[in-house]
PDB file of C-alpha atoms in Angstrom:
ATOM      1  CA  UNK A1411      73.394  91.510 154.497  1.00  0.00           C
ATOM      2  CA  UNK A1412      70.207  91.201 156.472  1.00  0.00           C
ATOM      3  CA  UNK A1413      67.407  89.884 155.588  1.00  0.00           C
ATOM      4  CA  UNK A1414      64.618  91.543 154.902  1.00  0.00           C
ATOM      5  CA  UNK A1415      60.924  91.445 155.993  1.00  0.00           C
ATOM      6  CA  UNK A1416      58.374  90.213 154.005  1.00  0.00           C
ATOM      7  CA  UNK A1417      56.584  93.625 154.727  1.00  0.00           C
ATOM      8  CA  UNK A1418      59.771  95.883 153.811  1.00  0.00           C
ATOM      9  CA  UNK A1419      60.210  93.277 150.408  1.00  0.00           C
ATOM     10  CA  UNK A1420      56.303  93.931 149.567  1.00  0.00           C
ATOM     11  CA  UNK A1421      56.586  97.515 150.139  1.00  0.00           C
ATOM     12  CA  UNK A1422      59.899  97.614 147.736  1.00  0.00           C
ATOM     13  CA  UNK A1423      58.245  95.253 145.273  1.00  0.00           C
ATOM     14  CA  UNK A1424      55.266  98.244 144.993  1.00  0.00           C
ATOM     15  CA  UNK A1425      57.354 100.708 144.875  1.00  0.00           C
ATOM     16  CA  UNK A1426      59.655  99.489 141.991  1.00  0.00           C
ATOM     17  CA  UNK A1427      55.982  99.149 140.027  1.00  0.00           C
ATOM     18  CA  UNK A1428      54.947 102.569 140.655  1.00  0.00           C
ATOM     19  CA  UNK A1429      58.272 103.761 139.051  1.00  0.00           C
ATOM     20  CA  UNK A1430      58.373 101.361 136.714  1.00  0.00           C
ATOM     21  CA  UNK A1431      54.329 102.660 135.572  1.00  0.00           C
ATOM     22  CA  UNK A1432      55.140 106.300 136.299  1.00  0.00           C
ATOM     23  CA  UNK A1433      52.921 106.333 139.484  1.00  0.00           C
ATOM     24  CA  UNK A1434      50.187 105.548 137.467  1.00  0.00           C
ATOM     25  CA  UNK A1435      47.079 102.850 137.481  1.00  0.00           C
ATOM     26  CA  UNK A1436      46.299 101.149 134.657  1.00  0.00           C
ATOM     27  CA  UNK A1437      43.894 103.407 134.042  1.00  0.00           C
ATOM     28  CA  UNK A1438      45.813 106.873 134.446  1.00  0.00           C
ATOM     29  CA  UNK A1439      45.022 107.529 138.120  1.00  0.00           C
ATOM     30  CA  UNK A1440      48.180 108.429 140.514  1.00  0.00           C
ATOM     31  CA  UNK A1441      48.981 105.594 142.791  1.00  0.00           C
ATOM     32  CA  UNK A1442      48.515 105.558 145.715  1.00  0.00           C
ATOM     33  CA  UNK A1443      51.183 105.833 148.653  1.00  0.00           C
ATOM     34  CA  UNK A1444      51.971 102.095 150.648  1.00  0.00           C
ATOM     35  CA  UNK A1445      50.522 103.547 153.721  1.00  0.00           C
ATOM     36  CA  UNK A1446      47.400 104.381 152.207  1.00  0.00           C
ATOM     37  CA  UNK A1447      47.097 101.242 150.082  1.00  0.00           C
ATOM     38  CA  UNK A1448      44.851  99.174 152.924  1.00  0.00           C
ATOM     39  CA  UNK A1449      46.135  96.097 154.471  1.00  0.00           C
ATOM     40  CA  UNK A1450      44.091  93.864 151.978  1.00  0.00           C
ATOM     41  CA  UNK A1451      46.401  95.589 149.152  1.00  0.00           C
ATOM     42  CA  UNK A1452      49.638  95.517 150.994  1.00  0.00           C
ATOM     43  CA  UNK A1453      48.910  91.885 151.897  1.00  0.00           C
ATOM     44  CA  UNK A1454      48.664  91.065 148.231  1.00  0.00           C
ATOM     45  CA  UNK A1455      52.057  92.964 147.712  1.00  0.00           C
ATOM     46  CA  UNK A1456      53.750  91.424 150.944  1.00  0.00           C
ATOM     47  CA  UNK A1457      52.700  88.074 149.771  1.00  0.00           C
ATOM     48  CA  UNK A1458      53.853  88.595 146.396  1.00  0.00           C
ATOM     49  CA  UNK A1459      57.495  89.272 147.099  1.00  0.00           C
ATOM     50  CA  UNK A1460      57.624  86.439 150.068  1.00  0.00           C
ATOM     51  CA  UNK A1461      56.992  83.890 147.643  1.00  0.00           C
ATOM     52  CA  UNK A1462      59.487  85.447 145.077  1.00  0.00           C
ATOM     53  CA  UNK A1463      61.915  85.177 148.255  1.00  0.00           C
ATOM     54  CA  UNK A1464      60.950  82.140 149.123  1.00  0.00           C
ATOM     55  CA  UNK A1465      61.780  80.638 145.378  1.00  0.00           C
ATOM     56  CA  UNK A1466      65.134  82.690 145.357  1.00  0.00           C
ATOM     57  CA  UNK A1467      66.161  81.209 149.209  1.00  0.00           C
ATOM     58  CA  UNK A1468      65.670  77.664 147.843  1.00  0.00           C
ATOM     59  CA  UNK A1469      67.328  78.149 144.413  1.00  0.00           C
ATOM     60  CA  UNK A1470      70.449  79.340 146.305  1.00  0.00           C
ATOM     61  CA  UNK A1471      70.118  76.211 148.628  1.00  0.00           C
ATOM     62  CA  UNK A1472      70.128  73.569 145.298  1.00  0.00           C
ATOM     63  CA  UNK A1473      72.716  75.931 144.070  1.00  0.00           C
ATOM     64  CA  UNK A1474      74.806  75.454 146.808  1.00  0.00           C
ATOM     65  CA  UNK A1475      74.000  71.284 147.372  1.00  0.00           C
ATOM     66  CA  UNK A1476      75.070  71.073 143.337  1.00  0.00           C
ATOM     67  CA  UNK A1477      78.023  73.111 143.847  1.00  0.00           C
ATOM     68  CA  UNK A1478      79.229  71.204 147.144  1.00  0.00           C
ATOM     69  CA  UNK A1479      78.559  67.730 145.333  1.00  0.00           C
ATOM     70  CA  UNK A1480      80.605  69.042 142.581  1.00  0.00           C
ATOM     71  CA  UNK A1481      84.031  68.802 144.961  1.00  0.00           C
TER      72      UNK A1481
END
């Protein structure tokens, strides 16, 4: 599988909220759509899910150094 960029994992990490919320802000409004979200607000959701990626990347790295000292 290829990876992903962190722009494509942001936008996927905003759009699994909005259907998680219903497309809704907290306070009732519709969401909006990515490409209308500004690139402050996109940067917040691209940074987001890089660091979630980066923490996943290096928990399967100590996975694997455990499981190859376990041999």
């Amino acid at each position: 599988m290829a990876p992903h960029s962190p722009s494509d994992l942001g936008q996927l990490c905003y759009l699994a909220y909005s259907e998680a919320v219903g497309g809704r802000t907290h306070d009732g409004r519709t969401m909006l759509a990515w490409e209308d979200l500004g690139e402050k607000v996109q940067g917040g959701w691209i940074a987001g899910a890089a660091s979630v990626a980066d923490h996943v990347v290096e928990d399967q790295a100590a996975a694997e150094v455990r499981q190859e000292g376990s041999r």
